mmCIF file of C-alpha atoms in Angstrom:
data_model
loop_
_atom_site.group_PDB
_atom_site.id
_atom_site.type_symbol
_atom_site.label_atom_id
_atom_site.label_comp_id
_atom_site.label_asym_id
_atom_site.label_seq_id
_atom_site.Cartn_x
_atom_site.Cartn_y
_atom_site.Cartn_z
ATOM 1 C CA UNK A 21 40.092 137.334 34.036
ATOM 2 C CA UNK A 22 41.874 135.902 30.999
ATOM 3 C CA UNK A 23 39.498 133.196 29.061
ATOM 4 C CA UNK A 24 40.531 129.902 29.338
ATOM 5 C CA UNK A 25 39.566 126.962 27.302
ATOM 6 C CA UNK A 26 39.488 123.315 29.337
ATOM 7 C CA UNK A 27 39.169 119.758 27.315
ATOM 8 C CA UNK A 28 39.517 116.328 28.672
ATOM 9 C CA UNK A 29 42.836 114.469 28.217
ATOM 10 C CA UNK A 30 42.520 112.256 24.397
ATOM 11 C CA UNK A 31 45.537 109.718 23.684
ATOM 12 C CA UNK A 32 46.103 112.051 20.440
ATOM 13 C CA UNK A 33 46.885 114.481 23.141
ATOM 14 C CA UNK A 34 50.116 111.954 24.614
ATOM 15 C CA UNK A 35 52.973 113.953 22.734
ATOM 16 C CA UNK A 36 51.849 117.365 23.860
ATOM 17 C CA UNK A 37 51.067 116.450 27.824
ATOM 18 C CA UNK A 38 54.637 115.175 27.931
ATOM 19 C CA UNK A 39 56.243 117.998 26.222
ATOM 20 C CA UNK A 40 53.963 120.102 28.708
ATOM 21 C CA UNK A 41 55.158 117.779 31.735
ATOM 22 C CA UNK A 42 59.006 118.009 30.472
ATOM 23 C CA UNK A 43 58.986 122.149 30.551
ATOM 24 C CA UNK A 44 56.820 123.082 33.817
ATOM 25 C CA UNK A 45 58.339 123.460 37.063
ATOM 26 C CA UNK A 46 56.288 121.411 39.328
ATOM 27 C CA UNK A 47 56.065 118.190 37.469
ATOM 28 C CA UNK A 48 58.006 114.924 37.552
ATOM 29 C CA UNK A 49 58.307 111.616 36.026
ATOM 30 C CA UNK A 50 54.883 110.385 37.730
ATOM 31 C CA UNK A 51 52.844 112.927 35.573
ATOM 32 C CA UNK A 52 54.124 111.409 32.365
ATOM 33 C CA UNK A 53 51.388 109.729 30.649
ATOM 34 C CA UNK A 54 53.416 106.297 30.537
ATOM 35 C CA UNK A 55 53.679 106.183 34.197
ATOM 36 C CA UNK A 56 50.062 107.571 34.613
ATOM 37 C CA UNK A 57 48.659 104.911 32.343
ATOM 38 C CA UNK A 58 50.482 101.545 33.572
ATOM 39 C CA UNK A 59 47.641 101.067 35.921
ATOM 40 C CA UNK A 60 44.808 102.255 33.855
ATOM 41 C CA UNK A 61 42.468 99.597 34.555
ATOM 42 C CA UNK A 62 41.834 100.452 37.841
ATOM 43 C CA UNK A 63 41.525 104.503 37.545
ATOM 44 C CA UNK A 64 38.982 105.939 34.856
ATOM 45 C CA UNK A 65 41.379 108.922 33.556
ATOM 46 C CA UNK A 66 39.371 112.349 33.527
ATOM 47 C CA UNK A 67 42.814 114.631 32.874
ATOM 48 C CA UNK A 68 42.799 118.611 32.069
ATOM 49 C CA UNK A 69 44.153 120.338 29.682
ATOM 50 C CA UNK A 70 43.538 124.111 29.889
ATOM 51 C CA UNK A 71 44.640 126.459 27.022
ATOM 52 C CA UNK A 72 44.751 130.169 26.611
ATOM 53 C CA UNK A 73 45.021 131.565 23.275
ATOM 54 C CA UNK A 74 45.475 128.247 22.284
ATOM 55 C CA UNK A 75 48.277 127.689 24.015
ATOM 56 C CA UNK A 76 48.378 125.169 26.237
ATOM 57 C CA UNK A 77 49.279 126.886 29.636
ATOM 58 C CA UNK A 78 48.147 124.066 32.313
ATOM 59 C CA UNK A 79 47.321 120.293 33.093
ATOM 60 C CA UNK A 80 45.990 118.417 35.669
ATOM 61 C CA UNK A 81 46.303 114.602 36.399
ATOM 62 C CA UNK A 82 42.714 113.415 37.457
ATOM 63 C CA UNK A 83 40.740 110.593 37.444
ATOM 64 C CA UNK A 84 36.483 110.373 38.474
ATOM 65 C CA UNK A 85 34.970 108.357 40.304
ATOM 66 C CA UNK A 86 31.059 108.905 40.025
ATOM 67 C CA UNK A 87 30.248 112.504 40.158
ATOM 68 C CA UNK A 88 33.766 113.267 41.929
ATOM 69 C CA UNK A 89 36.988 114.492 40.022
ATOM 70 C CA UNK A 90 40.273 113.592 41.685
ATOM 71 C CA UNK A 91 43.252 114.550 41.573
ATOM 72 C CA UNK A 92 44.937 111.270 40.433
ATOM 73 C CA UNK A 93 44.453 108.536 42.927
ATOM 74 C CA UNK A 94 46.785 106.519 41.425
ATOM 75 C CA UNK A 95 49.906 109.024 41.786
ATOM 76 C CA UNK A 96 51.195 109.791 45.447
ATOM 77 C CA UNK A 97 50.626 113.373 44.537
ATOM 78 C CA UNK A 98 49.043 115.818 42.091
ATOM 79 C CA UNK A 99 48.340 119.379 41.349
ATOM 80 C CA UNK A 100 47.639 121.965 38.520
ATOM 81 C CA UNK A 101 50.749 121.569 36.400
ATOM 82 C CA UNK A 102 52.284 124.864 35.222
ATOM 83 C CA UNK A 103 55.309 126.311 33.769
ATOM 84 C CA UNK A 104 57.987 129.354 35.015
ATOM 85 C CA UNK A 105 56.469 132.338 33.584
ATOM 86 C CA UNK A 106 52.865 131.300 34.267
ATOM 87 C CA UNK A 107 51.652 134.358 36.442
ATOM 88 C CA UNK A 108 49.445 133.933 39.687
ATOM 89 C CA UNK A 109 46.606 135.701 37.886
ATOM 90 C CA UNK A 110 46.677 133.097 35.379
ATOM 91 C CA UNK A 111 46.741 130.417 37.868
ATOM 92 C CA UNK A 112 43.212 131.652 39.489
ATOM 93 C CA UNK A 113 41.724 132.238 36.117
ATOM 94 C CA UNK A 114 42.722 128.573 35.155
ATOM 95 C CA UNK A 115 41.250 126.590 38.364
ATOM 96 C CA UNK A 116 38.334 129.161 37.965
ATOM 97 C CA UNK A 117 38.035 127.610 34.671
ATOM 98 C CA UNK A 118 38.240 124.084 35.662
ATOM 99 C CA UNK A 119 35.929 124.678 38.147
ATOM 100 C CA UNK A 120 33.336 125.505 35.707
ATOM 101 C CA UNK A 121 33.690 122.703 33.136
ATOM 102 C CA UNK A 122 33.409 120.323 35.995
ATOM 103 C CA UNK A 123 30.288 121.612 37.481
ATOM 104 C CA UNK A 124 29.012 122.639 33.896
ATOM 105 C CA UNK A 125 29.647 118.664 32.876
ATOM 106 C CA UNK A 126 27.641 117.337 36.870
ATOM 107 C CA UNK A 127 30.726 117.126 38.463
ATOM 108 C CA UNK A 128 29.925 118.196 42.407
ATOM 109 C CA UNK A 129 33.338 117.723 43.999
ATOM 110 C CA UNK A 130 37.346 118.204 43.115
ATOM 111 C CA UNK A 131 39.064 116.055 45.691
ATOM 112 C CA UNK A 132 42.391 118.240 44.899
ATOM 113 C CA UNK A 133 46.103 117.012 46.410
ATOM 114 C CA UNK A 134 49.320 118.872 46.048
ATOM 115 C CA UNK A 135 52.654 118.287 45.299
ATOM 116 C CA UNK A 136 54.762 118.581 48.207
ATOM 117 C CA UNK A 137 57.505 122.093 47.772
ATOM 118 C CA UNK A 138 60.265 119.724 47.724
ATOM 119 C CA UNK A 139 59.192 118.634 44.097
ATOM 120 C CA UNK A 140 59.154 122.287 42.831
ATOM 121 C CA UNK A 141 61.709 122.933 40.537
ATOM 122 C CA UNK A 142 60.897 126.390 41.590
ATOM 123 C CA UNK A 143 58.519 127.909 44.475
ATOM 124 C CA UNK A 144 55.006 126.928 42.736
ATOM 125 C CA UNK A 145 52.659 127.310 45.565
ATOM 126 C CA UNK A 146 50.058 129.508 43.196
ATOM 127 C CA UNK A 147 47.490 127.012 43.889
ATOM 128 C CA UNK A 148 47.420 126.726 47.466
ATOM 129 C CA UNK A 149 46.476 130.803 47.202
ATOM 130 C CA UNK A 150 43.773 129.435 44.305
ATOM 131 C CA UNK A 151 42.468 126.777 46.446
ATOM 132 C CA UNK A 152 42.011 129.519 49.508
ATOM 133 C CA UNK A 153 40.180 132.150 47.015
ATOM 134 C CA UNK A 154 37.588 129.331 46.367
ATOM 135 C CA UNK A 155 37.063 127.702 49.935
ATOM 136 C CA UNK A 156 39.110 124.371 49.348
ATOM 137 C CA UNK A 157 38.228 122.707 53.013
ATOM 138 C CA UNK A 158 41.421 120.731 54.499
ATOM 139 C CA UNK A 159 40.751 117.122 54.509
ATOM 140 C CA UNK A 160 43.515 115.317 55.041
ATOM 141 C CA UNK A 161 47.377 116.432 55.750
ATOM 142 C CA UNK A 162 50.162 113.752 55.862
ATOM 143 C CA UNK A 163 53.566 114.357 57.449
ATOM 144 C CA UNK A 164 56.848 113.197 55.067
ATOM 145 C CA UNK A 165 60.344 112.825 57.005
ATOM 146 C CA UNK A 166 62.396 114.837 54.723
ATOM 147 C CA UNK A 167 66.678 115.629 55.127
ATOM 148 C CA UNK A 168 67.881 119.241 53.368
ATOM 149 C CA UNK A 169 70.843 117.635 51.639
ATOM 150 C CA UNK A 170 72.577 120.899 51.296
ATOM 151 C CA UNK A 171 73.026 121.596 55.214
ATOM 152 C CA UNK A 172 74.174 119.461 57.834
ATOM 153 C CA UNK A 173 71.951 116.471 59.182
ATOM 154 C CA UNK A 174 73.161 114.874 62.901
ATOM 155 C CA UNK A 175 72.586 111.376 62.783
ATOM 156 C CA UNK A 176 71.410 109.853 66.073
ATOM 157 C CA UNK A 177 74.244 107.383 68.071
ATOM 158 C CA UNK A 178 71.444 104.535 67.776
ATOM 159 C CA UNK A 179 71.894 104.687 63.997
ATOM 160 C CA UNK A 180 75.457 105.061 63.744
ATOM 161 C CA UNK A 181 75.648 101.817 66.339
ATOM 162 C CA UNK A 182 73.368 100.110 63.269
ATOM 163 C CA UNK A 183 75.573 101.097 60.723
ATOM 164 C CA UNK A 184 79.166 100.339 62.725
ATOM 165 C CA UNK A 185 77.248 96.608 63.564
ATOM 166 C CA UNK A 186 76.183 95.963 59.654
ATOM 167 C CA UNK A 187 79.718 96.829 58.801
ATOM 168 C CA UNK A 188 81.359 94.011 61.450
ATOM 169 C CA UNK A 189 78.865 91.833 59.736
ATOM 170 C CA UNK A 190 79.785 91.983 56.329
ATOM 171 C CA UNK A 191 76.913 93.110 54.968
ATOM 172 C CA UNK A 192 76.787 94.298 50.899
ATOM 173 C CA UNK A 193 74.644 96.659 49.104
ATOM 174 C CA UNK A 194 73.763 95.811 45.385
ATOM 175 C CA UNK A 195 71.757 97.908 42.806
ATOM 176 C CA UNK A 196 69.387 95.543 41.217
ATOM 177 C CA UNK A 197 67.668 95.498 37.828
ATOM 178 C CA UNK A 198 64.708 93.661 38.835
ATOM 179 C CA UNK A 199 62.272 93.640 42.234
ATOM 180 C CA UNK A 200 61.021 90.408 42.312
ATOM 181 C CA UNK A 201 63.464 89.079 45.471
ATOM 182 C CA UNK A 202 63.037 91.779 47.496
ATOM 183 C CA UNK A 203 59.465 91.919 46.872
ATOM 184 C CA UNK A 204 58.731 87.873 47.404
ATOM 185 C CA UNK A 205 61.248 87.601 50.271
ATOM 186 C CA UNK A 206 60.807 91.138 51.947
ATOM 187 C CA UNK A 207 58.034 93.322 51.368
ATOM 188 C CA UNK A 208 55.231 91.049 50.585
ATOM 189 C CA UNK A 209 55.796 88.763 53.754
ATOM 190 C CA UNK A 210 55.965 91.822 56.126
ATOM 191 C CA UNK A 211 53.244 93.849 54.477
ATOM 192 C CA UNK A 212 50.457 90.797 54.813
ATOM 193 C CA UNK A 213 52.215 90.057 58.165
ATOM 194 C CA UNK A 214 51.963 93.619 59.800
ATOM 195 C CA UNK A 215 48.684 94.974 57.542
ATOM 196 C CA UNK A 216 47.311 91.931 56.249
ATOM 197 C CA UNK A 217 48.043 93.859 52.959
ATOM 198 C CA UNK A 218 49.757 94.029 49.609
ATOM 199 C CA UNK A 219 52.126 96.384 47.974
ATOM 200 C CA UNK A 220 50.850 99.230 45.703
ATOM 201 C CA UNK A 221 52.704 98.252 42.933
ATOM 202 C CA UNK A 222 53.528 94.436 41.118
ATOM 203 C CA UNK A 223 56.791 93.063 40.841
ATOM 204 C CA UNK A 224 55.086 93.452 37.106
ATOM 205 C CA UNK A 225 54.197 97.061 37.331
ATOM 206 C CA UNK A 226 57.731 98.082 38.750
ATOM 207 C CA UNK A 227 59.647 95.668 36.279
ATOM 208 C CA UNK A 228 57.600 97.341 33.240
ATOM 209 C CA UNK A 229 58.157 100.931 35.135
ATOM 210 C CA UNK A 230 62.065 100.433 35.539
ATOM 211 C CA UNK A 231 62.393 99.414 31.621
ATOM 212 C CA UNK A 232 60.501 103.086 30.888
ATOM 213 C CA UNK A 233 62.117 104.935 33.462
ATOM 214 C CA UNK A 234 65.227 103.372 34.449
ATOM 215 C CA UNK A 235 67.224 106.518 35.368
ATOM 216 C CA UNK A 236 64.453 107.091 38.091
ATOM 217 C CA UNK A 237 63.627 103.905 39.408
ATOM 218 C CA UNK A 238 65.965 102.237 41.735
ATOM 219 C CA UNK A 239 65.829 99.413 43.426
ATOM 220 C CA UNK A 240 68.556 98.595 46.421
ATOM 221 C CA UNK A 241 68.816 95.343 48.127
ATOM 222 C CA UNK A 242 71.149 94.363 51.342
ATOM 223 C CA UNK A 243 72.465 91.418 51.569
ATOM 224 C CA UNK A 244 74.130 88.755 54.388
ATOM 225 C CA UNK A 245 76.272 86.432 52.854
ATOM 226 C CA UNK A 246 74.114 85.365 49.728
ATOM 227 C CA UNK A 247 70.898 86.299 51.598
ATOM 228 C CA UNK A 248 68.769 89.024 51.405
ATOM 229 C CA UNK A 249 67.872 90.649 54.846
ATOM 230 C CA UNK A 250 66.562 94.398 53.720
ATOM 231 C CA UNK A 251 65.737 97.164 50.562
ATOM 232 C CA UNK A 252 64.355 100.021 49.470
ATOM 233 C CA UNK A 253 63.063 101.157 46.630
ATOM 234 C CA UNK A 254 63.697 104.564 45.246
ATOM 235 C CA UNK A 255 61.787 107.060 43.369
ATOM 236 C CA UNK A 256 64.381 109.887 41.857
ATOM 237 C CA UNK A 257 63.191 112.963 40.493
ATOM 238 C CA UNK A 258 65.331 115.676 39.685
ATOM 239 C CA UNK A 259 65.200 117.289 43.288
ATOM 240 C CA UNK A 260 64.390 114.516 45.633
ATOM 241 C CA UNK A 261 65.579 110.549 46.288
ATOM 242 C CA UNK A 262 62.478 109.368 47.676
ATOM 243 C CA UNK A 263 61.755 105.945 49.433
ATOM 244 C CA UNK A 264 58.834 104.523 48.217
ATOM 245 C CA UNK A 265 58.952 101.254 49.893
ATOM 246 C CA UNK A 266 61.389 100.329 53.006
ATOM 247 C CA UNK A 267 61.453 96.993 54.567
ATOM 248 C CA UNK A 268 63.815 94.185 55.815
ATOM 249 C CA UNK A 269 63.825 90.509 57.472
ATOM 250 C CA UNK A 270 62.295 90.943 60.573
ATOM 251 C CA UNK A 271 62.869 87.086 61.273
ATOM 252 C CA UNK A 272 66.409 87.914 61.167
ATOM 253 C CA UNK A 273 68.575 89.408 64.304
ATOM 254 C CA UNK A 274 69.041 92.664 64.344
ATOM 255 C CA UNK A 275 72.003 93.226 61.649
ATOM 256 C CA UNK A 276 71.617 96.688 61.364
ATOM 257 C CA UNK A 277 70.791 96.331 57.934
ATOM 258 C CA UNK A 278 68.464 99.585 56.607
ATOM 259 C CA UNK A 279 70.843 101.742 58.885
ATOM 260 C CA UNK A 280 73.667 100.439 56.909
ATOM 261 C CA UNK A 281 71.638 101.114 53.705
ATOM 262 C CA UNK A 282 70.592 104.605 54.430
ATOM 263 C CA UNK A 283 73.423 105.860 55.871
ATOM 264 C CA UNK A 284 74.523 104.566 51.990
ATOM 265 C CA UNK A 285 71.688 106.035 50.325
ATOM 266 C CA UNK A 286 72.243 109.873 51.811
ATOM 267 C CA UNK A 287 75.621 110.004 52.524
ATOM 268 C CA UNK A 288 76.958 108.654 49.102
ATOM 269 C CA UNK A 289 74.214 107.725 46.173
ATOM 270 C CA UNK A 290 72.084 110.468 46.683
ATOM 271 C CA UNK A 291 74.753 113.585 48.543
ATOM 272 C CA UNK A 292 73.557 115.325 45.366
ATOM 273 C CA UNK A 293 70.356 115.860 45.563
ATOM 274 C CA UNK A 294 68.734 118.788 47.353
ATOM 275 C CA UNK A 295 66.319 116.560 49.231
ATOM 276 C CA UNK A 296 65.712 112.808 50.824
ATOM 277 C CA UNK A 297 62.055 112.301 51.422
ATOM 278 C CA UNK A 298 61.456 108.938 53.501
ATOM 279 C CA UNK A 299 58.209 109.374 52.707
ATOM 280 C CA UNK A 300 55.173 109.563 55.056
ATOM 281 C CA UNK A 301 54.613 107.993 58.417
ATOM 282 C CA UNK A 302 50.548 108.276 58.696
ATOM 283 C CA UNK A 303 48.099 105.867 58.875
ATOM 284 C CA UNK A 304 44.310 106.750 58.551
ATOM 285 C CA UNK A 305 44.281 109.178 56.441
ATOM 286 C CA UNK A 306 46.674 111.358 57.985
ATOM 287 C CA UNK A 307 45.353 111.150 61.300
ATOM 288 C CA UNK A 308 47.138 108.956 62.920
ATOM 289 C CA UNK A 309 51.041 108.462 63.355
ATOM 290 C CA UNK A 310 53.635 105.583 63.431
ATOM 291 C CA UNK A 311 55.699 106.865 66.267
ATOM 292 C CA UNK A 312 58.488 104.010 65.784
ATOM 293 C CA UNK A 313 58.997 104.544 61.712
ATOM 294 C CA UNK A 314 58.659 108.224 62.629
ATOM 295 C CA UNK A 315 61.523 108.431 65.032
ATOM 296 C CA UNK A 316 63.572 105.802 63.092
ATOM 297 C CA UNK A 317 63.201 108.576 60.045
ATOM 298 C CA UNK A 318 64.291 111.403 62.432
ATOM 299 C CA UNK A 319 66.937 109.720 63.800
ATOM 300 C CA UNK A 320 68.845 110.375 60.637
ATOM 301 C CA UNK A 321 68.070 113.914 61.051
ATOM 302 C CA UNK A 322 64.817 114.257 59.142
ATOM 303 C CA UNK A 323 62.389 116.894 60.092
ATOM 304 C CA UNK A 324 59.115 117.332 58.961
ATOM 305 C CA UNK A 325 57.195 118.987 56.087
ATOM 306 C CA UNK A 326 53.639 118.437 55.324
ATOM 307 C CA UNK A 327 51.710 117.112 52.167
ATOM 308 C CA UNK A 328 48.047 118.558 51.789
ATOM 309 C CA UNK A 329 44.626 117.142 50.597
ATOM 310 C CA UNK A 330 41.364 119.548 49.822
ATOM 311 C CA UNK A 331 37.714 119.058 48.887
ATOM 312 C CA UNK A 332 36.578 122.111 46.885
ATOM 313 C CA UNK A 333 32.796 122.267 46.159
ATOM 314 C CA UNK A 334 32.807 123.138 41.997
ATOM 315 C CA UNK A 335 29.887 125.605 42.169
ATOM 316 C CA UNK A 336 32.771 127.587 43.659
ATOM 317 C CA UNK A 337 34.065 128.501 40.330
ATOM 318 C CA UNK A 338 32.202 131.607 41.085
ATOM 319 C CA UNK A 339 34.101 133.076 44.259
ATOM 320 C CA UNK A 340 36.999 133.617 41.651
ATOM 321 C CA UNK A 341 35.067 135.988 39.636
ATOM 322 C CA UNK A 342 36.059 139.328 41.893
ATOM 323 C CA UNK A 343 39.221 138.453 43.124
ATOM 324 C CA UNK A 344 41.086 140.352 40.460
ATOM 325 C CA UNK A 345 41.307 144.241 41.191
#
């Protein structure tokens, strides 16, 4: 196998891990080091680089906690970042290689998550074979409601009855620059009322994220007169619109309000990308599911692909060694 060099992530190395993240083909805006870093207080960063020849020919977005390397926990999802011409041979040598600097510096564990195929600028599903070689065990698998933009998607009658009863009630869809309404009069509220928790992100953290990355950070609000009943927030990459948070009034009658929003989102702001990802519908881990927010999400035609979580034991570096003939 080819040699491969591995080094932690340094803030001299800033300018080339965006370059990096700008050129592969199964990266987006959440691997850039400016998103990565807006919540570094909370995550000790342990990012890869991995260079062959002295060329820089993968990264990947980790953080430890003890003796465990993750794959970021503060990014929905992660994975060995590559470019187009990097060759599945490569690919093994290179998580080989990581392997072994993490068990060489007491690491035990790589708690490893992909990026979902709908992110792939290109098929990039070399480390799923990778993670098989070296006896990755399945520990968690979440299910996202996801719409193929390029074929036909039958909305259900129930949602087109939402959107028809929005529409006799005047509602309005505006674009905002900033989250704090929808997240004091919305999300918040219904978060601590249904979970007794709080949003991932600060009307602070998505305020400072929108300024960095305001062509992919969107923020829609509906709105009843000069009330707000319902929004979504949207994370755009260059393949998928996806919904990162969805809530509305639920003090309010039923105004058909995200209907009228979504039926918006796909059928007009978004008709151009390839996918709409509503995101996941799993609680615990992955093991249990939201039948309500699951059928709402189908009802607009999504089906279902799945998002993956391994635990790989490091000392496995070594089942790589003979895979090669």
């Amino acid at each position: 196998m080819t040699k491969c060099i591995v080094k932690k992530y340094e803030q001299k190395d800033y300018k080339i891990w965006n370059d990096f993240i700008a050129q592969s083909k199964n990266a987006t805006f959440l691997f850039h080091r400016d998103f990565m870093e807006y919540h570094e207080d909370r995550f000790t960063d342990f990012s890869l680089l991995v260079f062959e020849d002295q060329k820089l020919v993968c990264v990947l977005p980790a953080n430890k906690t003890g003796e465990i390397i993750h794959s970021h926990q503060g990014l929905t999802y992660g994975s060995l970042v590559h470019k187009e011409q990097t060759k599945l041979a490569t690919i093994i040598a290179v998580f080989q290689a990581v392997l072994f600097f993490l068990n060489e510096n007491k690491f035990e564990k790589l708690y490893f998550k992909t990026i979902p195929s709908i992110y792939h600028l290109k098929p990039a599903e070399e480390i799923l074979y990778a993670l098989f070689l070296s006896e990755a065990k399945l520990v968690r698998r979440d299910s996202l409601s996801v719409l193929d933009l390029s074929q036909e998607n039958v909305t259900s009658k129930i949602r087109k009855r939402g959107f028809q009863k929005a529409i006799s009630k005047q509602l309005e869809i505006r674009e905002e620059a900033n989250f704090e309404l929808f997240w004091t009069e919305i999300l918040i509220p219904n978060l601590d009322k249904k979970h007794k928790a709080k949003p991932v992100h600060s009307v602070e953290e998505m305020n400072y994220l929108k300024s960095v990355f305001p062509e992919n950070i969107h923020q829609f609000n509906v709105y009843s007169g000069d009330k707000i009943v319902a929004g979504t927030t949207v994370f755009e990459t260059k393949t998928v619109a996806h919904c990162q948070y969805i809530s509305k009034n639920e003090d309010q009658e039923n105004l058909g309000s995200l209907d009228f929003l979504y039926h918006y989102l796909i059928n007009d702001k978004f008709a151009h990308k390839r996918f709409f990802d509503f995101g996941i519908s799993n609680e615990n881990q992955g093991k249990n599911l939201n039948e309500g927010l699951s059928y709402w999400k189908e009802s607009f035609g999504a089906s279902t692909i799945v998002h993956d979580f391994y635990e790989v034991e490091t000392a496995n570096y070594n089942k790589l060694s003979t895979v090669l003939i």
